[in-house]
């Protein structure tokens, strides 16, 4: 397995494995544990230098016979990479070879006995609250790693040893976080609903036969533009209606004939009677002509053009060519997929007044929500809440197609109340064998420590740890945390 040499800074983490005179160096970003590819590294001690260059996996190798000699070494490491220029320093003591017969069967003593004597960053302190966390306190000695261990193993103190090559293979990733005040949040069950200002029903105002426009009926899911013709209604009158119309026409014609004769008579004696009577007779004739023309036009049964009142997509369609439709029947429903809302139910009325905003996770994409308002009438012992999905978050076909009316969702609602805690990605919290929430901290280059925690939701992608962790800064595993729990 070889001896381990470790350097750390806020930007870089280096791990060297020394086997005889061969040094294998692993370079990673300290915060994320991502390999530092194509990075120049120079090690210097006692006037000796070793220049290395990492490959695409952040690994470099070179001969370091001078480093294998017994003694104490102050090793300076210069790291040059994209956006990184760092100088690291650490000390290591390599002991004299043992002459004990019992120990002579091994080439070297266990590497963990020669662990680095100093470290650049202080170790974070963790608050346990008197609980049993299945691992030692920070001031207790760490459990040793078995000699020649080159695979993940769970140690006696509950910590997990994972060699750097295995970390790269598993893709373990971390994040650095600090305690801070964040918004208190909670999760609610919601459902996608229409925005009433972006929804339209296409309904005829009279009975008739439905005909298609020149381009045909729009199909389900097709897009229509405002004022686009989507259907034509050919009115159909029954026999009773036709009889009423004919009766009204005959009556109007009779009244018009009498009015015209009366107007002609009054015009012939216009100099004898007041002009006002003549004008009134003419006005009566004009009015009856207009009424007759209007009634004749309605009898002609002009088709009713049905247009889209908004731009959007066809969400429902209930038409076939030539079907008989009644006044008020919903033939089409149009929605604007870029203007959708989410309705949720809150069972704690006291929290409703503290809501500031929300978020929802859809296909690994976080959609921000703005709080519209709440009802003052209980529904199933809960208050209905309305959230508007911000239109800017729905740009692109992927975001639009990920949502459907009636789709159930879990949303995270943030309040104006502040709580103290450490924000972490939700993937950092996993369950241990007792189904308790655990966060794995990356405390050394190849050592991971589990801590039982209490968490609250922060948003659709993050949680906040309120108990179980403390200190100025922590480095938590975000990707591959569940794999650490399976190490035996």
Tab-separated table of C-alpha atoms in Angstrom:
chain	number	residue	atom	x	y	z
A	1	UNK	CA	0.000	0.000	0.000
A	2	UNK	CA	2.881	2.377	0.650
A	3	UNK	CA	3.249	5.441	2.783
A	4	UNK	CA	0.762	8.322	2.495
A	5	UNK	CA	1.771	11.989	2.268
A	6	UNK	CA	-0.955	14.622	2.424
A	7	UNK	CA	-1.156	18.367	1.692
A	8	UNK	CA	-4.228	20.575	1.988
A	9	UNK	CA	-5.168	24.181	1.288
A	10	UNK	CA	-8.513	25.893	0.672
A	11	UNK	CA	-8.043	25.206	-3.061
A	12	UNK	CA	-6.014	22.014	-3.404
A	13	UNK	CA	-5.750	18.598	-1.799
A	14	UNK	CA	-2.712	16.476	-2.615
A	15	UNK	CA	-2.163	12.856	-1.653
A	16	UNK	CA	1.130	11.142	-2.344
A	17	UNK	CA	1.641	7.371	-2.127
A	18	UNK	CA	5.291	6.469	-1.742
A	19	UNK	CA	6.290	2.897	-2.586
A	20	UNK	CA	10.029	2.326	-2.463
A	21	UNK	CA	11.319	5.222	-4.604
A	22	UNK	CA	8.139	5.592	-6.708
A	23	UNK	CA	5.786	8.473	-5.815
A	24	UNK	CA	2.202	8.510	-7.111
A	25	UNK	CA	0.518	11.872	-6.570
A	26	UNK	CA	-3.253	12.540	-6.682
A	27	UNK	CA	-4.315	16.180	-7.090
A	28	UNK	CA	-7.913	17.241	-6.424
A	29	UNK	CA	-9.927	20.381	-5.808
A	30	UNK	CA	-10.240	20.637	-2.041
A	31	UNK	CA	-13.846	21.825	-2.093
A	32	UNK	CA	-15.309	19.406	-4.664
A	33	UNK	CA	-12.860	16.461	-4.719
A	34	UNK	CA	-12.724	16.753	-8.521
A	35	UNK	CA	-9.394	15.727	-10.086
A	36	UNK	CA	-7.054	18.534	-11.138
A	37	UNK	CA	-6.164	17.612	-14.703
A	38	UNK	CA	-3.077	18.906	-16.535
A	39	UNK	CA	-1.683	20.492	-13.384
A	40	UNK	CA	1.988	21.291	-12.803
A	41	UNK	CA	3.245	20.291	-9.331
A	42	UNK	CA	6.729	20.743	-7.924
A	43	UNK	CA	7.831	19.141	-4.633
A	44	UNK	CA	10.894	20.552	-2.867
A	45	UNK	CA	12.707	19.504	0.309
A	46	UNK	CA	16.343	19.684	1.423
A	47	UNK	CA	17.395	21.119	-1.899
A	48	UNK	CA	15.822	18.229	-3.818
A	49	UNK	CA	13.064	18.908	-6.356
A	50	UNK	CA	10.559	16.750	-8.183
A	51	UNK	CA	8.528	18.212	-11.056
A	52	UNK	CA	5.319	16.383	-11.984
A	53	UNK	CA	2.404	16.866	-14.397
A	54	UNK	CA	-1.003	15.316	-13.730
A	55	UNK	CA	-2.928	13.499	-16.426
A	56	UNK	CA	-6.630	13.861	-17.281
A	57	UNK	CA	-7.505	11.982	-14.065
A	58	UNK	CA	-5.432	14.229	-11.819
A	59	UNK	CA	-2.696	11.587	-11.293
A	60	UNK	CA	1.070	12.032	-11.667
A	61	UNK	CA	4.004	9.665	-11.072
A	62	UNK	CA	7.741	10.124	-10.650
A	63	UNK	CA	10.910	8.819	-9.011
A	64	UNK	CA	11.607	10.187	-5.514
A	65	UNK	CA	14.441	8.113	-4.085
A	66	UNK	CA	15.563	11.030	-1.919
A	67	UNK	CA	12.138	11.116	-0.223
A	68	UNK	CA	12.341	7.445	0.755
A	69	UNK	CA	15.390	8.008	2.981
A	70	UNK	CA	14.739	8.094	6.775
A	71	UNK	CA	14.437	11.514	8.368
A	72	UNK	CA	12.171	14.501	8.824
A	73	UNK	CA	11.124	16.367	5.684
A	74	UNK	CA	9.571	19.823	5.329
A	75	UNK	CA	8.037	19.426	1.897
A	76	UNK	CA	6.921	22.451	-0.133
A	77	UNK	CA	4.434	21.780	-2.919
A	78	UNK	CA	3.868	24.365	-5.668
A	79	UNK	CA	0.665	23.812	-7.647
A	80	UNK	CA	-0.047	25.620	-10.916
A	81	UNK	CA	-3.360	24.942	-12.661
A	82	UNK	CA	-6.125	26.863	-14.393
A	83	UNK	CA	-7.246	29.648	-12.020
A	84	UNK	CA	-5.056	28.121	-9.263
A	85	UNK	CA	-1.604	29.113	-8.069
A	86	UNK	CA	-0.959	27.639	-4.646
A	87	UNK	CA	1.915	26.936	-2.278
A	88	UNK	CA	1.462	24.137	0.270
A	89	UNK	CA	3.763	23.030	3.058
A	90	UNK	CA	3.773	20.042	5.368
A	91	UNK	CA	6.124	17.828	7.351
A	92	UNK	CA	6.592	14.081	7.513
A	93	UNK	CA	8.964	11.854	9.419
A	94	UNK	CA	10.213	8.667	7.809
A	95	UNK	CA	11.648	6.376	10.530
A	96	UNK	CA	14.717	4.216	10.459
A	97	UNK	CA	14.091	0.651	9.265
A	98	UNK	CA	13.287	-1.599	12.231
A	99	UNK	CA	15.697	-4.329	13.269
A	100	UNK	CA	13.150	-6.251	15.267
A	101	UNK	CA	12.919	-9.811	14.023
A	102	UNK	CA	9.182	-9.937	14.392
A	103	UNK	CA	8.780	-6.820	12.366
A	104	UNK	CA	11.373	-7.632	9.722
A	105	UNK	CA	8.873	-9.600	7.706
A	106	UNK	CA	7.352	-6.324	6.499
A	107	UNK	CA	9.199	-3.794	4.429
A	108	UNK	CA	7.885	-0.823	6.379
A	109	UNK	CA	5.795	-0.029	9.421
A	110	UNK	CA	2.092	0.793	8.888
A	111	UNK	CA	1.761	4.085	7.038
A	112	UNK	CA	-0.766	5.455	9.486
A	113	UNK	CA	1.937	5.632	12.173
A	114	UNK	CA	3.789	8.147	10.027
A	115	UNK	CA	0.818	10.381	9.194
A	116	UNK	CA	1.573	14.016	8.615
A	117	UNK	CA	2.683	15.880	11.736
A	118	UNK	CA	0.988	19.119	10.699
A	119	UNK	CA	-1.869	20.287	8.540
A	120	UNK	CA	-2.579	23.636	6.957
A	121	UNK	CA	-6.293	23.820	7.762
A	122	UNK	CA	-7.656	23.386	11.298
A	123	UNK	CA	-9.959	20.449	11.744
A	124	UNK	CA	-13.609	21.429	12.227
A	125	UNK	CA	-15.284	20.735	15.533
A	126	UNK	CA	-18.573	18.832	15.585
A	127	UNK	CA	-21.301	19.077	18.187
A	128	UNK	CA	-22.742	15.738	19.230
A	129	UNK	CA	-25.279	16.730	21.868
A	130	UNK	CA	-24.503	13.704	24.039
A	131	UNK	CA	-25.650	11.309	21.310
A	132	UNK	CA	-23.909	8.136	20.265
A	133	UNK	CA	-22.682	8.767	16.711
A	134	UNK	CA	-20.829	5.509	16.266
A	135	UNK	CA	-17.516	7.341	15.790
A	136	UNK	CA	-14.950	8.900	18.149
A	137	UNK	CA	-14.865	12.495	19.274
A	138	UNK	CA	-12.344	14.704	17.508
A	139	UNK	CA	-9.931	14.663	20.452
A	140	UNK	CA	-9.754	10.859	20.459
A	141	UNK	CA	-7.218	8.953	18.361
A	142	UNK	CA	-8.437	7.757	14.983
A	143	UNK	CA	-8.710	4.075	14.304
A	144	UNK	CA	-5.762	2.823	12.221
A	145	UNK	CA	-6.098	1.533	8.694
A	146	UNK	CA	-4.955	-2.070	8.188
A	147	UNK	CA	-1.530	-2.449	6.639
A	148	UNK	CA	-1.495	-2.853	2.847
A	149	UNK	CA	-5.139	-1.784	2.615
A	150	UNK	CA	-5.952	-0.816	-0.975
A	151	UNK	CA	-9.739	-1.022	-0.984
A	152	UNK	CA	-12.547	0.705	0.959
A	153	UNK	CA	-12.969	-0.545	4.514
A	154	UNK	CA	-15.034	0.449	7.523
A	155	UNK	CA	-12.742	1.130	10.478
A	156	UNK	CA	-13.264	0.242	14.117
A	157	UNK	CA	-14.440	3.779	15.017
A	158	UNK	CA	-17.148	3.769	12.334
A	159	UNK	CA	-15.156	5.912	9.905
A	160	UNK	CA	-14.585	4.733	6.358
A	161	UNK	CA	-11.243	4.560	4.552
A	162	UNK	CA	-11.522	4.990	0.770
A	163	UNK	CA	-8.286	5.071	-1.284
A	164	UNK	CA	-7.949	7.933	-3.749
A	165	UNK	CA	-8.056	5.661	-6.819
A	166	UNK	CA	-11.378	4.265	-5.594
A	167	UNK	CA	-12.699	7.786	-4.934
A	168	UNK	CA	-11.968	8.697	-8.541
A	169	UNK	CA	-13.576	5.493	-9.749
A	170	UNK	CA	-16.757	6.057	-7.693
A	171	UNK	CA	-16.893	9.742	-8.568
A	172	UNK	CA	-17.106	10.921	-4.961
A	173	UNK	CA	-17.784	14.658	-4.833
A	174	UNK	CA	-17.922	17.090	-1.927
A	175	UNK	CA	-18.978	20.628	-1.081
A	176	UNK	CA	-17.679	23.081	1.512
A	177	UNK	CA	-20.323	24.821	3.602
A	178	UNK	CA	-20.480	27.055	6.658
A	179	UNK	CA	-23.099	27.790	9.345
A	180	UNK	CA	-25.387	30.657	8.427
A	181	UNK	CA	-28.884	31.974	8.889
A	182	UNK	CA	-31.293	30.723	6.252
A	183	UNK	CA	-35.030	30.869	5.655
A	184	UNK	CA	-37.107	28.299	7.515
A	185	UNK	CA	-38.828	26.092	4.948
A	186	UNK	CA	-41.281	23.221	4.754
A	187	UNK	CA	-42.561	20.823	2.097
A	188	UNK	CA	-46.106	20.775	0.746
A	189	UNK	CA	-47.947	18.540	-1.682
A	190	UNK	CA	-49.216	20.433	-4.691
A	191	UNK	CA	-50.780	19.979	-8.105
A	192	UNK	CA	-50.332	21.875	-11.382
A	193	UNK	CA	-53.383	23.979	-12.285
A	194	UNK	CA	-54.396	26.499	-14.953
A	195	UNK	CA	-53.680	30.182	-14.679
A	196	UNK	CA	-57.158	31.715	-15.105
A	197	UNK	CA	-55.659	34.600	-17.084
A	198	UNK	CA	-53.992	32.199	-19.522
A	199	UNK	CA	-56.824	29.702	-20.109
A	200	UNK	CA	-59.674	29.903	-22.630
A	201	UNK	CA	-62.764	27.821	-23.434
A	202	UNK	CA	-64.135	27.918	-26.986
A	203	UNK	CA	-67.952	27.780	-26.782
A	204	UNK	CA	-70.600	28.600	-29.438
A	205	UNK	CA	-73.290	31.115	-28.552
A	206	UNK	CA	-75.989	29.159	-30.442
A	207	UNK	CA	-76.784	25.673	-31.584
A	208	UNK	CA	-75.527	24.483	-34.928
A	209	UNK	CA	-73.362	22.142	-36.934
A	210	UNK	CA	-69.570	22.282	-36.424
A	211	UNK	CA	-67.481	22.681	-39.566
A	212	UNK	CA	-63.703	22.826	-39.957
A	213	UNK	CA	-61.868	25.922	-41.226
A	214	UNK	CA	-59.737	25.747	-44.368
A	215	UNK	CA	-56.654	24.442	-42.512
A	216	UNK	CA	-58.725	21.882	-40.583
A	217	UNK	CA	-59.339	21.537	-36.849
A	218	UNK	CA	-56.289	22.093	-34.598
A	219	UNK	CA	-55.219	18.806	-33.032
A	220	UNK	CA	-54.532	18.038	-29.402
A	221	UNK	CA	-51.263	19.650	-28.334
A	222	UNK	CA	-50.942	21.878	-31.407
A	223	UNK	CA	-50.178	25.550	-30.984
A	224	UNK	CA	-52.649	28.265	-31.978
A	225	UNK	CA	-52.242	32.029	-32.141
A	226	UNK	CA	-54.602	34.685	-30.865
A	227	UNK	CA	-57.555	35.368	-33.243
A	228	UNK	CA	-56.792	32.244	-35.286
A	229	UNK	CA	-59.937	30.600	-36.720
A	230	UNK	CA	-60.217	27.132	-35.208
A	231	UNK	CA	-63.823	26.165	-36.050
A	232	UNK	CA	-66.949	27.356	-37.874
A	233	UNK	CA	-70.494	26.881	-36.550
A	234	UNK	CA	-73.335	26.660	-39.066
A	235	UNK	CA	-76.522	27.606	-37.173
A	236	UNK	CA	-79.487	25.287	-37.548
A	237	UNK	CA	-82.971	26.550	-36.620
A	238	UNK	CA	-85.860	24.197	-35.756
A	239	UNK	CA	-89.393	24.449	-37.194
A	240	UNK	CA	-90.738	26.454	-34.264
A	241	UNK	CA	-87.979	29.034	-34.598
A	242	UNK	CA	-88.559	29.232	-38.341
A	243	UNK	CA	-92.310	29.788	-37.794
A	244	UNK	CA	-91.651	32.560	-35.284
A	245	UNK	CA	-89.317	34.288	-37.699
A	246	UNK	CA	-91.809	34.139	-40.577
A	247	UNK	CA	-94.557	35.525	-38.331
A	248	UNK	CA	-92.362	38.435	-37.257
A	249	UNK	CA	-91.377	39.127	-40.865
A	250	UNK	CA	-95.009	39.264	-41.996
A	251	UNK	CA	-95.926	41.591	-39.148
A	252	UNK	CA	-93.002	43.925	-39.905
A	253	UNK	CA	-93.870	44.041	-43.629
A	254	UNK	CA	-97.471	44.980	-42.787
A	255	UNK	CA	-96.356	47.712	-40.376
A	256	UNK	CA	-93.867	49.020	-42.932
A	257	UNK	CA	-96.548	49.269	-45.658
A	258	UNK	CA	-98.882	51.277	-43.407
A	259	UNK	CA	-96.028	53.495	-42.243
A	260	UNK	CA	-94.971	54.302	-45.800
A	261	UNK	CA	-98.562	55.248	-46.806
A	262	UNK	CA	-98.881	57.421	-43.719
A	263	UNK	CA	-95.590	59.163	-44.465
A	264	UNK	CA	-96.646	59.836	-48.067
A	265	UNK	CA	-99.983	61.313	-46.902
A	266	UNK	CA	-98.332	63.605	-44.414
A	267	UNK	CA	-95.725	64.753	-46.939
A	268	UNK	CA	-98.529	65.736	-49.336
A	269	UNK	CA	-99.956	68.183	-46.790
A	270	UNK	CA	-96.607	69.236	-45.334
A	271	UNK	CA	-97.521	72.931	-45.529
A	272	UNK	CA	-100.716	72.452	-43.523
A	273	UNK	CA	-99.433	70.297	-40.629
A	274	UNK	CA	-96.340	70.801	-38.451
A	275	UNK	CA	-93.058	69.551	-39.931
A	276	UNK	CA	-92.485	67.544	-36.746
A	277	UNK	CA	-95.273	65.113	-37.697
A	278	UNK	CA	-93.770	64.582	-41.142
A	279	UNK	CA	-90.297	63.844	-39.677
A	280	UNK	CA	-91.767	61.379	-37.162
A	281	UNK	CA	-93.520	59.469	-39.940
A	282	UNK	CA	-90.288	59.230	-41.956
A	283	UNK	CA	-88.372	58.021	-38.855
A	284	UNK	CA	-90.961	55.296	-38.285
A	285	UNK	CA	-90.475	54.048	-41.835
A	286	UNK	CA	-86.674	53.942	-41.440
A	287	UNK	CA	-86.904	52.055	-38.147
A	288	UNK	CA	-89.214	49.392	-39.549
A	289	UNK	CA	-86.948	48.923	-42.589
A	290	UNK	CA	-83.930	48.365	-40.304
A	291	UNK	CA	-85.812	45.833	-38.169
A	292	UNK	CA	-86.971	43.983	-41.255
A	293	UNK	CA	-83.456	43.863	-42.683
A	294	UNK	CA	-82.015	42.556	-39.404
A	295	UNK	CA	-84.626	39.826	-39.113
A	296	UNK	CA	-84.094	38.766	-42.708
A	297	UNK	CA	-80.334	38.563	-42.047
A	298	UNK	CA	-80.817	36.282	-39.059
A	299	UNK	CA	-83.072	34.057	-41.109
A	300	UNK	CA	-80.216	33.668	-43.575
A	301	UNK	CA	-78.309	31.876	-40.724
A	302	UNK	CA	-74.840	33.388	-41.100
A	303	UNK	CA	-72.106	31.003	-39.870
A	304	UNK	CA	-70.458	31.792	-36.498
A	305	UNK	CA	-66.662	32.019	-36.657
A	306	UNK	CA	-64.955	30.599	-33.561
A	307	UNK	CA	-61.558	32.189	-32.882
A	308	UNK	CA	-58.813	31.592	-30.308
A	309	UNK	CA	-58.956	34.407	-27.708
A	310	UNK	CA	-55.358	33.724	-26.562
A	311	UNK	CA	-52.176	32.167	-27.898
A	312	UNK	CA	-51.334	28.742	-26.509
A	313	UNK	CA	-51.765	25.033	-27.086
A	314	UNK	CA	-54.916	22.953	-27.445
A	315	UNK	CA	-55.262	21.022	-24.173
A	316	UNK	CA	-58.688	19.454	-24.854
A	317	UNK	CA	-60.724	19.018	-28.045
A	318	UNK	CA	-64.306	17.753	-28.320
A	319	UNK	CA	-65.178	18.193	-31.993
A	320	UNK	CA	-65.720	16.055	-35.044
A	321	UNK	CA	-66.638	17.247	-38.493
A	322	UNK	CA	-70.381	17.887	-38.774
A	323	UNK	CA	-71.253	17.223	-35.131
A	324	UNK	CA	-74.243	19.004	-33.620
A	325	UNK	CA	-73.215	21.424	-30.868
A	326	UNK	CA	-75.419	23.298	-28.444
A	327	UNK	CA	-74.899	26.805	-27.123
A	328	UNK	CA	-72.373	26.698	-24.253
A	329	UNK	CA	-70.722	23.391	-25.195
A	330	UNK	CA	-66.922	23.437	-24.657
A	331	UNK	CA	-65.445	22.535	-28.039
A	332	UNK	CA	-61.795	23.432	-27.297
A	333	UNK	CA	-59.712	24.409	-24.279
A	334	UNK	CA	-56.555	26.474	-24.793
A	335	UNK	CA	-53.832	26.950	-22.191
A	336	UNK	CA	-50.595	28.903	-22.236
A	337	UNK	CA	-47.932	26.409	-21.030
A	338	UNK	CA	-45.635	29.305	-20.089
A	339	UNK	CA	-48.135	30.535	-17.510
A	340	UNK	CA	-48.983	27.762	-15.069
A	341	UNK	CA	-49.764	27.746	-11.372
A	342	UNK	CA	-49.416	25.238	-8.541
A	343	UNK	CA	-52.040	24.780	-5.871
A	344	UNK	CA	-51.000	23.332	-2.512
A	345	UNK	CA	-52.715	22.689	0.820
A	346	UNK	CA	-51.281	24.038	4.089
A	347	UNK	CA	-52.450	22.527	7.369
A	348	UNK	CA	-50.690	25.109	9.569
A	349	UNK	CA	-52.523	28.392	9.148
A	350	UNK	CA	-49.916	30.250	11.243
A	351	UNK	CA	-47.205	29.601	8.654
A	352	UNK	CA	-49.254	30.892	5.733
A	353	UNK	CA	-48.708	34.509	6.720
A	354	UNK	CA	-44.914	33.982	6.730
A	355	UNK	CA	-44.589	32.551	3.201
A	356	UNK	CA	-42.200	34.457	0.952
A	357	UNK	CA	-41.545	32.180	-2.048
A	358	UNK	CA	-41.190	28.558	-3.099
A	359	UNK	CA	-39.495	26.173	-5.500
A	360	UNK	CA	-40.140	22.820	-7.146
A	361	UNK	CA	-37.760	20.259	-8.649
A	362	UNK	CA	-38.763	18.934	-12.078
A	363	UNK	CA	-36.457	16.592	-14.009
A	364	UNK	CA	-33.436	17.815	-12.016
A	365	UNK	CA	-34.357	21.418	-12.819
A	366	UNK	CA	-35.375	23.807	-10.048
A	367	UNK	CA	-38.317	26.038	-10.956
A	368	UNK	CA	-38.773	29.126	-8.737
A	369	UNK	CA	-42.291	29.884	-7.532
A	370	UNK	CA	-43.784	33.229	-6.529
A	371	UNK	CA	-46.510	33.197	-3.868
A	372	UNK	CA	-49.828	34.461	-5.274
A	373	UNK	CA	-52.048	34.141	-2.210
A	374	UNK	CA	-54.139	31.847	-0.059
A	375	UNK	CA	-57.831	31.174	0.393
A	376	UNK	CA	-59.587	32.044	3.625
A	377	UNK	CA	-61.858	29.033	3.309
A	378	UNK	CA	-60.717	25.629	4.538
A	379	UNK	CA	-60.728	22.699	2.175
A	380	UNK	CA	-60.342	19.300	3.838
A	381	UNK	CA	-59.158	21.101	6.998
A	382	UNK	CA	-56.411	22.903	5.060
A	383	UNK	CA	-55.916	26.280	3.403
A	384	UNK	CA	-55.431	26.244	-0.386
A	385	UNK	CA	-52.347	28.155	-1.529
A	386	UNK	CA	-51.529	29.390	-5.022
A	387	UNK	CA	-48.028	29.725	-6.483
A	388	UNK	CA	-47.130	31.095	-9.897
A	389	UNK	CA	-44.374	29.336	-11.827
A	390	UNK	CA	-42.151	32.159	-12.999
A	391	UNK	CA	-42.363	32.372	-16.823
A	392	UNK	CA	-38.584	32.806	-17.167
A	393	UNK	CA	-38.120	29.339	-15.647
A	394	UNK	CA	-40.321	27.706	-18.304
A	395	UNK	CA	-38.311	28.741	-21.338
A	396	UNK	CA	-37.515	25.832	-23.603
A	397	UNK	CA	-39.444	22.765	-24.707
A	398	UNK	CA	-37.914	20.572	-21.972
A	399	UNK	CA	-39.266	22.741	-19.155
A	400	UNK	CA	-42.715	23.103	-20.740
A	401	UNK	CA	-43.155	19.413	-21.532
A	402	UNK	CA	-42.181	18.454	-17.979
A	403	UNK	CA	-45.411	19.920	-16.575
A	404	UNK	CA	-49.012	18.866	-17.126
A	405	UNK	CA	-52.288	20.090	-15.685
A	406	UNK	CA	-53.221	17.895	-12.718
A	407	UNK	CA	-49.651	16.645	-12.213
A	408	UNK	CA	-48.872	16.082	-8.484
A	409	UNK	CA	-45.723	17.740	-7.172
A	410	UNK	CA	-43.863	18.278	-3.922
A	411	UNK	CA	-42.922	21.917	-3.460
A	412	UNK	CA	-40.642	23.578	-0.911
A	413	UNK	CA	-41.998	26.771	0.621
A	414	UNK	CA	-39.708	29.339	2.222
A	415	UNK	CA	-40.866	31.629	5.032
A	416	UNK	CA	-39.587	34.909	6.435
A	417	UNK	CA	-38.506	33.128	9.644
A	418	UNK	CA	-34.723	32.632	9.944
A	419	UNK	CA	-33.002	29.535	11.376
A	420	UNK	CA	-29.327	28.818	12.044
A	421	UNK	CA	-27.822	25.863	10.232
A	422	UNK	CA	-25.503	24.532	7.544
A	423	UNK	CA	-27.012	24.423	4.023
A	424	UNK	CA	-26.139	21.329	1.987
A	425	UNK	CA	-27.415	19.649	-1.175
A	426	UNK	CA	-30.218	17.206	-0.427
A	427	UNK	CA	-28.070	14.399	-1.855
A	428	UNK	CA	-25.669	14.835	1.075
A	429	UNK	CA	-28.179	13.338	3.510
A	430	UNK	CA	-28.507	9.540	3.391
A	431	UNK	CA	-29.826	6.931	5.799
A	432	UNK	CA	-27.591	4.613	7.799
A	433	UNK	CA	-28.408	1.008	8.654
A	434	UNK	CA	-30.764	2.228	11.410
A	435	UNK	CA	-32.576	4.435	8.850
A	436	UNK	CA	-31.281	7.577	10.560
A	437	UNK	CA	-30.253	10.629	8.494
A	438	UNK	CA	-26.475	10.852	8.166
A	439	UNK	CA	-24.030	13.297	6.563
A	440	UNK	CA	-20.583	12.021	5.534
A	441	UNK	CA	-17.719	14.464	6.069
A	442	UNK	CA	-14.458	14.277	4.149
A	443	UNK	CA	-12.037	14.910	7.030
A	444	UNK	CA	-8.802	13.654	5.455
A	445	UNK	CA	-7.759	12.768	1.949
A	446	UNK	CA	-8.901	9.151	2.316
A	447	UNK	CA	-11.028	9.222	5.472
A	448	UNK	CA	-14.770	9.843	5.702
A	449	UNK	CA	-16.705	10.279	8.949
A	450	UNK	CA	-20.497	9.835	9.370
A	451	UNK	CA	-22.522	12.217	11.566
A	452	UNK	CA	-26.156	11.815	12.546
A	453	UNK	CA	-28.029	15.018	11.821
A	454	UNK	CA	-31.379	16.721	11.921
A	455	UNK	CA	-32.347	18.548	8.743
A	456	UNK	CA	-35.042	20.826	7.377
A	457	UNK	CA	-35.829	21.541	3.726
A	458	UNK	CA	-34.324	24.732	2.358
A	459	UNK	CA	-35.462	24.638	-1.267
A	460	UNK	CA	-36.138	22.068	-3.967
A	461	UNK	CA	-32.470	20.993	-4.093
A	462	UNK	CA	-31.051	21.852	-0.671
A	463	UNK	CA	-31.563	21.101	3.009
A	464	UNK	CA	-30.242	22.838	6.109
A	465	UNK	CA	-28.611	20.828	8.908
A	466	UNK	CA	-29.873	22.248	12.215
A	467	UNK	CA	-28.307	19.714	14.595
A	468	UNK	CA	-25.371	17.315	14.488
A	469	UNK	CA	-22.733	19.509	12.823
A	470	UNK	CA	-20.874	22.569	14.020
A	471	UNK	CA	-17.686	24.436	13.262
A	472	UNK	CA	-16.519	27.202	10.983
A	473	UNK	CA	-16.437	25.031	7.876
A	474	UNK	CA	-17.229	21.472	6.842
A	475	UNK	CA	-16.611	19.388	3.739
A	476	UNK	CA	-19.583	17.116	3.078
A	477	UNK	CA	-19.984	14.382	0.484
A	478	UNK	CA	-22.662	15.252	-2.074
A	479	UNK	CA	-22.221	12.557	-4.722
A	480	UNK	CA	-21.671	8.947	-3.697
A	481	UNK	CA	-22.687	9.384	-0.046
A	482	UNK	CA	-24.966	6.339	-0.247
A	483	UNK	CA	-22.017	4.221	-1.410
A	484	UNK	CA	-20.050	5.096	1.741
A	485	UNK	CA	-22.858	3.744	3.896
A	486	UNK	CA	-22.476	0.369	2.167
A	487	UNK	CA	-18.774	-0.040	2.943
A	488	UNK	CA	-18.125	-2.915	5.376
